Amino acid sequence: MLNISLSLIVIAIIFVAILGLSPSGCHYDRRHFLATASSSGLFIFPDPSLARTPGSKDLSASIEQIQNAVSDLKQLEKDWSMYAIIDAEGRAGSTDGARRILGGIAPQAGSEAIDAAKKTPLYRIDIAFVTVRKAVLEDNNSSGWTTTFDLERYEELADRIIYETQKADGNFYGVLFAAKGTKMINDIFLETKSLVKQGIVDLEEMVLLLKDAGAPGLE
């Protein structure tokens, strides 16, 4: 038993020494701790280049997110009958699937949020829009792609897309509370479909703006 206790003490002292701690007062520098622990293999951090994290501020990842958002909205429109359901009793069916596509249902933090962000381009797409805008405003290269980019039109489209997708998500949520057997349910679904269609048009125009200017990944 004594040998085990001594072994544990020795291990503790070695661990403290590796991390640069003071055995007497256990004072440590947090940055030194993280750097040493990481380099020693004690912590494993995911490579940010392997996955777009929620609210990523990487320009290339943001542009890719915008492109993927077009595909997702097109797929939602194509599979509309799977999401805009009115059951036999005249009630709206579950709209969770559509709301996930629109980014309305997603965890806010942790590995689940990262996974949701990879699968849901419309989740926090507003951050992608801001990232592109910031890149254009802060670019000092007089011959770069940002010099020919129509920022004013881009910002108009960004505002419209955010409205369209958020309103569509809100409709998919609100329709669940509409009285069964009423015309209101069908009217909500019709309005929501028109929002999705316009969102596709606006996103496609945004991608074309980026492509015409020669943005990264779209040259």
PDB file of C-alpha atoms in Angstrom:
ATOM      1  CA  MET A   1       0.000   0.000   0.000  1.00  0.00           C
ATOM      2  CA  LEU A   2       2.876   2.357   0.871  1.00  0.00           C
ATOM      3  CA  ASN A   3       4.548   1.591  -2.461  1.00  0.00           C
ATOM      4  CA  ILE A   4       1.377   2.494  -4.328  1.00  0.00           C
ATOM      5  CA  SER A   5       1.084   5.788  -2.443  1.00  0.00           C
ATOM      6  CA  LEU A   6       4.716   6.656  -3.161  1.00  0.00           C
ATOM      7  CA  SER A   7       4.238   5.820  -6.828  1.00  0.00           C
ATOM      8  CA  LEU A   8       1.222   8.115  -7.039  1.00  0.00           C
ATOM      9  CA  ILE A   9       3.194  10.941  -5.411  1.00  0.00           C
ATOM     10  CA  VAL A  10       6.074  10.483  -7.866  1.00  0.00           C
ATOM     11  CA  ILE A  11       3.672  10.502 -10.809  1.00  0.00           C
ATOM     12  CA  ALA A  12       2.036  13.662  -9.484  1.00  0.00           C
ATOM     13  CA  ILE A  13       5.415  15.404  -9.117  1.00  0.00           C
ATOM     14  CA  ILE A  14       6.420  14.424 -12.670  1.00  0.00           C
ATOM     15  CA  PHE A  15       3.082  15.664 -14.011  1.00  0.00           C
ATOM     16  CA  VAL A  16       3.515  18.966 -12.186  1.00  0.00           C
ATOM     17  CA  ALA A  17       7.034  19.338 -13.532  1.00  0.00           C
ATOM     18  CA  ILE A  18       5.925  18.664 -17.103  1.00  0.00           C
ATOM     19  CA  LEU A  19       3.235  21.311 -16.918  1.00  0.00           C
ATOM     20  CA  GLY A  20       5.531  23.866 -15.298  1.00  0.00           C
ATOM     21  CA  LEU A  21       3.576  24.072 -12.057  1.00  0.00           C
ATOM     22  CA  SER A  22       4.953  25.032  -8.690  1.00  0.00           C
ATOM     23  CA  PRO A  23       4.607  22.048  -6.313  1.00  0.00           C
ATOM     24  CA  SER A  24       4.419  24.312  -3.262  1.00  0.00           C
ATOM     25  CA  GLY A  25       1.703  26.723  -4.320  1.00  0.00           C
ATOM     26  CA  CYS A  26       0.365  24.969  -7.410  1.00  0.00           C
ATOM     27  CA  HIS A  27       0.616  28.261  -9.253  1.00  0.00           C
ATOM     28  CA  TYR A  28       0.440  27.823 -12.978  1.00  0.00           C
ATOM     29  CA  ASP A  29       0.152  29.746 -16.176  1.00  0.00           C
ATOM     30  CA  ARG A  30      -2.966  28.692 -18.069  1.00  0.00           C
ATOM     31  CA  ARG A  31      -1.515  29.342 -21.526  1.00  0.00           C
ATOM     32  CA  HIS A  32       1.568  27.297 -20.651  1.00  0.00           C
ATOM     33  CA  PHE A  33      -0.671  24.519 -19.369  1.00  0.00           C
ATOM     34  CA  LEU A  34      -2.746  24.367 -22.552  1.00  0.00           C
ATOM     35  CA  ALA A  35       0.255  24.578 -24.848  1.00  0.00           C
ATOM     36  CA  THR A  36       2.188  21.895 -22.969  1.00  0.00           C
ATOM     37  CA  ALA A  37      -0.795  19.611 -22.588  1.00  0.00           C
ATOM     38  CA  SER A  38      -1.651  19.919 -26.237  1.00  0.00           C
ATOM     39  CA  SER A  39       1.891  19.265 -27.440  1.00  0.00           C
ATOM     40  CA  SER A  40       2.162  16.335 -25.056  1.00  0.00           C
ATOM     41  CA  GLY A  41      -0.939  14.738 -26.505  1.00  0.00           C
ATOM     42  CA  LEU A  42      -2.998  15.147 -23.332  1.00  0.00           C
ATOM     43  CA  PHE A  43      -5.684  17.121 -25.186  1.00  0.00           C
ATOM     44  CA  ILE A  44      -6.784  16.480 -28.744  1.00  0.00           C
ATOM     45  CA  PHE A  45      -8.416  19.397 -30.534  1.00  0.00           C
ATOM     46  CA  PRO A  46     -10.289  18.915 -33.832  1.00  0.00           C
ATOM     47  CA  ASP A  47      -8.652  20.367 -36.910  1.00  0.00           C
ATOM     48  CA  PRO A  48     -10.848  23.341 -37.848  1.00  0.00           C
ATOM     49  CA  SER A  49     -10.138  22.732 -41.508  1.00  0.00           C
ATOM     50  CA  LEU A  50     -11.949  19.412 -41.335  1.00  0.00           C
ATOM     51  CA  ALA A  51     -15.323  20.801 -40.338  1.00  0.00           C
ATOM     52  CA  ARG A  52     -17.181  24.091 -40.525  1.00  0.00           C
ATOM     53  CA  THR A  53     -18.002  25.056 -36.970  1.00  0.00           C
ATOM     54  CA  PRO A  54     -21.112  27.078 -36.103  1.00  0.00           C
ATOM     55  CA  GLY A  55     -20.483  30.709 -36.895  1.00  0.00           C
ATOM     56  CA  SER A  56     -17.191  30.000 -38.648  1.00  0.00           C
ATOM     57  CA  LYS A  57     -15.473  33.224 -39.723  1.00  0.00           C
ATOM     58  CA  ASP A  58     -13.364  31.551 -42.397  1.00  0.00           C
ATOM     59  CA  LEU A  59     -14.044  33.230 -45.753  1.00  0.00           C
ATOM     60  CA  SER A  60     -13.766  30.110 -47.922  1.00  0.00           C
ATOM     61  CA  ALA A  61     -15.955  28.120 -45.540  1.00  0.00           C
ATOM     62  CA  SER A  62     -18.523  30.925 -45.525  1.00  0.00           C
ATOM     63  CA  ILE A  63     -18.692  31.037 -49.324  1.00  0.00           C
ATOM     64  CA  GLU A  64     -19.046  27.260 -49.432  1.00  0.00           C
ATOM     65  CA  GLN A  65     -21.828  27.522 -46.849  1.00  0.00           C
ATOM     66  CA  ILE A  66     -23.702  29.978 -49.070  1.00  0.00           C
ATOM     67  CA  GLN A  67     -23.348  27.630 -52.053  1.00  0.00           C
ATOM     68  CA  ASN A  68     -24.586  24.668 -50.035  1.00  0.00           C
ATOM     69  CA  ALA A  69     -27.547  26.688 -48.782  1.00  0.00           C
ATOM     70  CA  VAL A  70     -28.785  26.982 -52.374  1.00  0.00           C
ATOM     71  CA  SER A  71     -28.731  23.198 -52.756  1.00  0.00           C
ATOM     72  CA  ASP A  72     -30.565  22.675 -49.476  1.00  0.00           C
ATOM     73  CA  LEU A  73     -33.360  25.104 -50.328  1.00  0.00           C
ATOM     74  CA  LYS A  74     -33.750  23.510 -53.769  1.00  0.00           C
ATOM     75  CA  GLN A  75     -34.032  20.098 -52.147  1.00  0.00           C
ATOM     76  CA  LEU A  76     -36.647  21.443 -49.720  1.00  0.00           C
ATOM     77  CA  GLU A  77     -38.681  22.774 -52.632  1.00  0.00           C
ATOM     78  CA  LYS A  78     -38.306  19.510 -54.554  1.00  0.00           C
ATOM     79  CA  ASP A  79     -39.468  17.431 -51.576  1.00  0.00           C
ATOM     80  CA  TRP A  80     -42.128  19.920 -50.522  1.00  0.00           C
ATOM     81  CA  SER A  81     -44.897  17.324 -50.241  1.00  0.00           C
ATOM     82  CA  MET A  82     -42.835  15.497 -47.602  1.00  0.00           C
ATOM     83  CA  TYR A  83     -42.818  18.541 -45.317  1.00  0.00           C
ATOM     84  CA  ALA A  84     -46.045  20.473 -46.012  1.00  0.00           C
ATOM     85  CA  ILE A  85     -48.392  17.761 -44.764  1.00  0.00           C
ATOM     86  CA  ILE A  86     -52.028  18.063 -43.730  1.00  0.00           C
ATOM     87  CA  ASP A  87     -53.205  14.900 -41.970  1.00  0.00           C
ATOM     88  CA  ALA A  88     -56.596  13.159 -42.165  1.00  0.00           C
ATOM     89  CA  GLU A  89     -57.942  15.286 -39.322  1.00  0.00           C
ATOM     90  CA  GLY A  90     -57.023  18.509 -41.096  1.00  0.00           C
ATOM     91  CA  ARG A  91     -54.032  19.343 -38.900  1.00  0.00           C
ATOM     92  CA  ALA A  92     -50.536  20.251 -40.079  1.00  0.00           C
ATOM     93  CA  GLY A  93     -48.117  17.342 -39.742  1.00  0.00           C
ATOM     94  CA  SER A  94     -44.698  17.526 -38.102  1.00  0.00           C
ATOM     95  CA  THR A  95     -42.564  20.284 -39.586  1.00  0.00           C
ATOM     96  CA  ASP A  96     -39.332  19.489 -37.705  1.00  0.00           C
ATOM     97  CA  GLY A  97     -37.632  18.193 -40.863  1.00  0.00           C
ATOM     98  CA  ALA A  98     -38.245  21.402 -42.778  1.00  0.00           C
ATOM     99  CA  ARG A  99     -37.224  23.542 -39.813  1.00  0.00           C
ATOM    100  CA  ARG A 100     -33.927  21.639 -39.514  1.00  0.00           C
ATOM    101  CA  ILE A 101     -33.158  22.391 -43.164  1.00  0.00           C
ATOM    102  CA  LEU A 102     -33.934  26.065 -42.554  1.00  0.00           C
ATOM    103  CA  GLY A 103     -31.646  26.099 -39.521  1.00  0.00           C
ATOM    104  CA  GLY A 104     -34.466  26.676 -37.061  1.00  0.00           C
ATOM    105  CA  ILE A 105     -33.840  23.542 -35.022  1.00  0.00           C
ATOM    106  CA  ALA A 106     -30.217  23.040 -34.038  1.00  0.00           C
ATOM    107  CA  PRO A 107     -28.141  22.754 -30.845  1.00  0.00           C
ATOM    108  CA  GLN A 108     -26.269  25.913 -29.893  1.00  0.00           C
ATOM    109  CA  ALA A 109     -22.945  24.492 -28.686  1.00  0.00           C
ATOM    110  CA  GLY A 110     -20.697  21.449 -28.456  1.00  0.00           C
ATOM    111  CA  SER A 111     -19.986  18.633 -30.893  1.00  0.00           C
ATOM    112  CA  GLU A 112     -23.675  18.304 -31.759  1.00  0.00           C
ATOM    113  CA  ALA A 113     -23.730  21.923 -32.924  1.00  0.00           C
ATOM    114  CA  ILE A 114     -20.670  21.307 -35.129  1.00  0.00           C
ATOM    115  CA  ASP A 115     -22.347  18.253 -36.636  1.00  0.00           C
ATOM    116  CA  ALA A 116     -25.557  20.212 -37.232  1.00  0.00           C
ATOM    117  CA  ALA A 117     -23.602  23.026 -38.876  1.00  0.00           C
ATOM    118  CA  LYS A 118     -21.953  20.602 -41.299  1.00  0.00           C
ATOM    119  CA  LYS A 119     -25.339  19.192 -42.288  1.00  0.00           C
ATOM    120  CA  THR A 120     -27.315  22.447 -42.193  1.00  0.00           C
ATOM    121  CA  PRO A 121     -25.838  25.274 -44.305  1.00  0.00           C
ATOM    122  CA  LEU A 122     -28.699  27.622 -43.413  1.00  0.00           C
ATOM    123  CA  TYR A 123     -27.894  27.338 -39.709  1.00  0.00           C
ATOM    124  CA  ARG A 124     -26.351  30.716 -38.733  1.00  0.00           C
ATOM    125  CA  ILE A 125     -25.872  31.687 -42.364  1.00  0.00           C
ATOM    126  CA  ASP A 126     -26.082  35.298 -41.187  1.00  0.00           C
ATOM    127  CA  ILE A 127     -22.546  34.874 -39.829  1.00  0.00           C
ATOM    128  CA  ALA A 128     -21.379  33.700 -43.268  1.00  0.00           C
ATOM    129  CA  PHE A 129     -22.869  36.844 -44.806  1.00  0.00           C
ATOM    130  CA  VAL A 130     -21.117  39.045 -42.242  1.00  0.00           C
ATOM    131  CA  THR A 131     -17.805  37.234 -42.851  1.00  0.00           C
ATOM    132  CA  VAL A 132     -17.938  37.964 -46.593  1.00  0.00           C
ATOM    133  CA  ARG A 133     -18.902  41.593 -45.968  1.00  0.00           C
ATOM    134  CA  LYS A 134     -16.054  42.042 -43.507  1.00  0.00           C
ATOM    135  CA  ALA A 135     -13.558  40.494 -45.947  1.00  0.00           C
ATOM    136  CA  VAL A 136     -14.613  42.964 -48.637  1.00  0.00           C
ATOM    137  CA  LEU A 137     -14.415  46.011 -46.357  1.00  0.00           C
ATOM    138  CA  GLU A 138     -11.057  45.062 -44.853  1.00  0.00           C
ATOM    139  CA  ASP A 139      -9.303  43.989 -48.055  1.00  0.00           C
ATOM    140  CA  ASN A 140      -6.509  46.414 -48.922  1.00  0.00           C
ATOM    141  CA  ASN A 141      -5.568  44.704 -52.184  1.00  0.00           C
ATOM    142  CA  SER A 142      -6.379  47.205 -54.927  1.00  0.00           C
ATOM    143  CA  SER A 143      -6.372  44.475 -57.569  1.00  0.00           C
ATOM    144  CA  GLY A 144      -8.231  41.768 -55.651  1.00  0.00           C
ATOM    145  CA  TRP A 145     -11.711  40.342 -56.212  1.00  0.00           C
ATOM    146  CA  THR A 146     -13.253  42.683 -53.673  1.00  0.00           C
ATOM    147  CA  THR A 147     -12.628  45.728 -55.889  1.00  0.00           C
ATOM    148  CA  THR A 148     -15.248  44.601 -58.420  1.00  0.00           C
ATOM    149  CA  PHE A 149     -17.667  43.071 -55.924  1.00  0.00           C
ATOM    150  CA  ASP A 150     -21.110  44.694 -55.740  1.00  0.00           C
ATOM    151  CA  LEU A 151     -21.321  45.000 -51.960  1.00  0.00           C
ATOM    152  CA  GLU A 152     -24.472  47.109 -51.964  1.00  0.00           C
ATOM    153  CA  ARG A 153     -26.466  44.515 -53.893  1.00  0.00           C
ATOM    154  CA  TYR A 154     -24.917  41.747 -51.795  1.00  0.00           C
ATOM    155  CA  GLU A 155     -26.141  43.355 -48.585  1.00  0.00           C
ATOM    156  CA  GLU A 156     -29.638  43.766 -50.013  1.00  0.00           C
ATOM    157  CA  LEU A 157     -29.709  40.073 -50.886  1.00  0.00           C
ATOM    158  CA  ALA A 158     -28.332  39.061 -47.494  1.00  0.00           C
ATOM    159  CA  ASP A 159     -31.119  40.956 -45.707  1.00  0.00           C
ATOM    160  CA  ARG A 160     -33.748  39.392 -47.936  1.00  0.00           C
ATOM    161  CA  ILE A 161     -32.429  35.854 -47.562  1.00  0.00           C
ATOM    162  CA  ILE A 162     -32.305  36.131 -43.776  1.00  0.00           C
ATOM    163  CA  TYR A 163     -35.893  37.408 -43.754  1.00  0.00           C
ATOM    164  CA  GLU A 164     -37.122  34.719 -46.164  1.00  0.00           C
ATOM    165  CA  THR A 165     -35.549  31.788 -44.361  1.00  0.00           C
ATOM    166  CA  GLN A 166     -36.469  32.995 -40.877  1.00  0.00           C
ATOM    167  CA  LYS A 167     -40.038  33.773 -41.930  1.00  0.00           C
ATOM    168  CA  ALA A 168     -40.323  30.351 -43.572  1.00  0.00           C
ATOM    169  CA  ASP A 169     -39.039  28.697 -40.413  1.00  0.00           C
ATOM    170  CA  GLY A 170     -41.494  30.729 -38.328  1.00  0.00           C
ATOM    171  CA  ASN A 171     -44.335  29.674 -40.606  1.00  0.00           C
ATOM    172  CA  PHE A 172     -43.423  26.007 -40.280  1.00  0.00           C
ATOM    173  CA  TYR A 173     -43.569  26.468 -36.515  1.00  0.00           C
ATOM    174  CA  GLY A 174     -46.737  28.573 -36.429  1.00  0.00           C
ATOM    175  CA  VAL A 175     -48.743  26.313 -38.744  1.00  0.00           C
ATOM    176  CA  LEU A 176     -48.801  23.678 -36.018  1.00  0.00           C
ATOM    177  CA  PHE A 177     -51.079  25.960 -33.991  1.00  0.00           C
ATOM    178  CA  ALA A 178     -53.510  26.729 -36.797  1.00  0.00           C
ATOM    179  CA  ALA A 179     -57.041  25.418 -36.286  1.00  0.00           C
ATOM    180  CA  LYS A 180     -57.560  22.056 -37.941  1.00  0.00           C
ATOM    181  CA  GLY A 181     -59.633  21.826 -41.065  1.00  0.00           C
ATOM    182  CA  THR A 182     -59.196  25.490 -41.930  1.00  0.00           C
ATOM    183  CA  LYS A 183     -57.974  27.228 -45.073  1.00  0.00           C
ATOM    184  CA  MET A 184     -55.345  28.938 -42.930  1.00  0.00           C
ATOM    185  CA  ILE A 185     -53.058  25.883 -42.907  1.00  0.00           C
ATOM    186  CA  ASN A 186     -52.954  25.652 -46.679  1.00  0.00           C
ATOM    187  CA  ASP A 187     -52.445  29.412 -46.994  1.00  0.00           C
ATOM    188  CA  ILE A 188     -49.469  29.264 -44.608  1.00  0.00           C
ATOM    189  CA  PHE A 189     -47.881  26.459 -46.603  1.00  0.00           C
ATOM    190  CA  LEU A 190     -48.405  28.358 -49.867  1.00  0.00           C
ATOM    191  CA  GLU A 191     -46.780  31.504 -48.459  1.00  0.00           C
ATOM    192  CA  THR A 192     -43.902  29.460 -47.054  1.00  0.00           C
ATOM    193  CA  LYS A 193     -43.252  27.787 -50.389  1.00  0.00           C
ATOM    194  CA  SER A 194     -43.095  31.181 -52.102  1.00  0.00           C
ATOM    195  CA  LEU A 195     -40.562  32.328 -49.476  1.00  0.00           C
ATOM    196  CA  VAL A 196     -38.417  29.264 -50.170  1.00  0.00           C
ATOM    197  CA  LYS A 197     -38.594  29.853 -53.925  1.00  0.00           C
ATOM    198  CA  GLN A 198     -37.571  33.488 -53.548  1.00  0.00           C
ATOM    199  CA  GLY A 199     -34.788  32.445 -51.186  1.00  0.00           C
ATOM    200  CA  ILE A 200     -33.407  30.179 -53.911  1.00  0.00           C
ATOM    201  CA  VAL A 201     -33.513  33.017 -56.449  1.00  0.00           C
ATOM    202  CA  ASP A 202     -31.754  35.417 -54.088  1.00  0.00           C
ATOM    203  CA  LEU A 203     -29.089  32.911 -53.024  1.00  0.00           C
ATOM    204  CA  GLU A 204     -28.343  32.046 -56.644  1.00  0.00           C
ATOM    205  CA  GLU A 205     -27.917  35.735 -57.449  1.00  0.00           C
ATOM    206  CA  MET A 206     -25.596  36.105 -54.452  1.00  0.00           C
ATOM    207  CA  VAL A 207     -23.437  33.199 -55.618  1.00  0.00           C
ATOM    208  CA  LEU A 208     -23.311  34.751 -59.098  1.00  0.00           C
ATOM    209  CA  LEU A 209     -22.140  38.066 -57.611  1.00  0.00           C
ATOM    210  CA  LEU A 210     -19.347  36.261 -55.798  1.00  0.00           C
ATOM    211  CA  LYS A 211     -18.421  34.229 -58.871  1.00  0.00           C
ATOM    212  CA  ASP A 212     -18.352  37.232 -61.204  1.00  0.00           C
ATOM    213  CA  ALA A 213     -16.023  39.030 -58.808  1.00  0.00           C
ATOM    214  CA  GLY A 214     -13.705  36.000 -58.572  1.00  0.00           C
ATOM    215  CA  ALA A 215     -14.243  35.228 -54.882  1.00  0.00           C
ATOM    216  CA  PRO A 216     -12.183  32.389 -53.344  1.00  0.00           C
ATOM    217  CA  GLY A 217     -13.388  28.993 -54.482  1.00  0.00           C
ATOM    218  CA  LEU A 218     -15.448  30.504 -57.298  1.00  0.00           C
ATOM    219  CA  GLU A 219     -12.733  31.834 -59.586  1.00  0.00           C
TER     220      GLU A 219
END
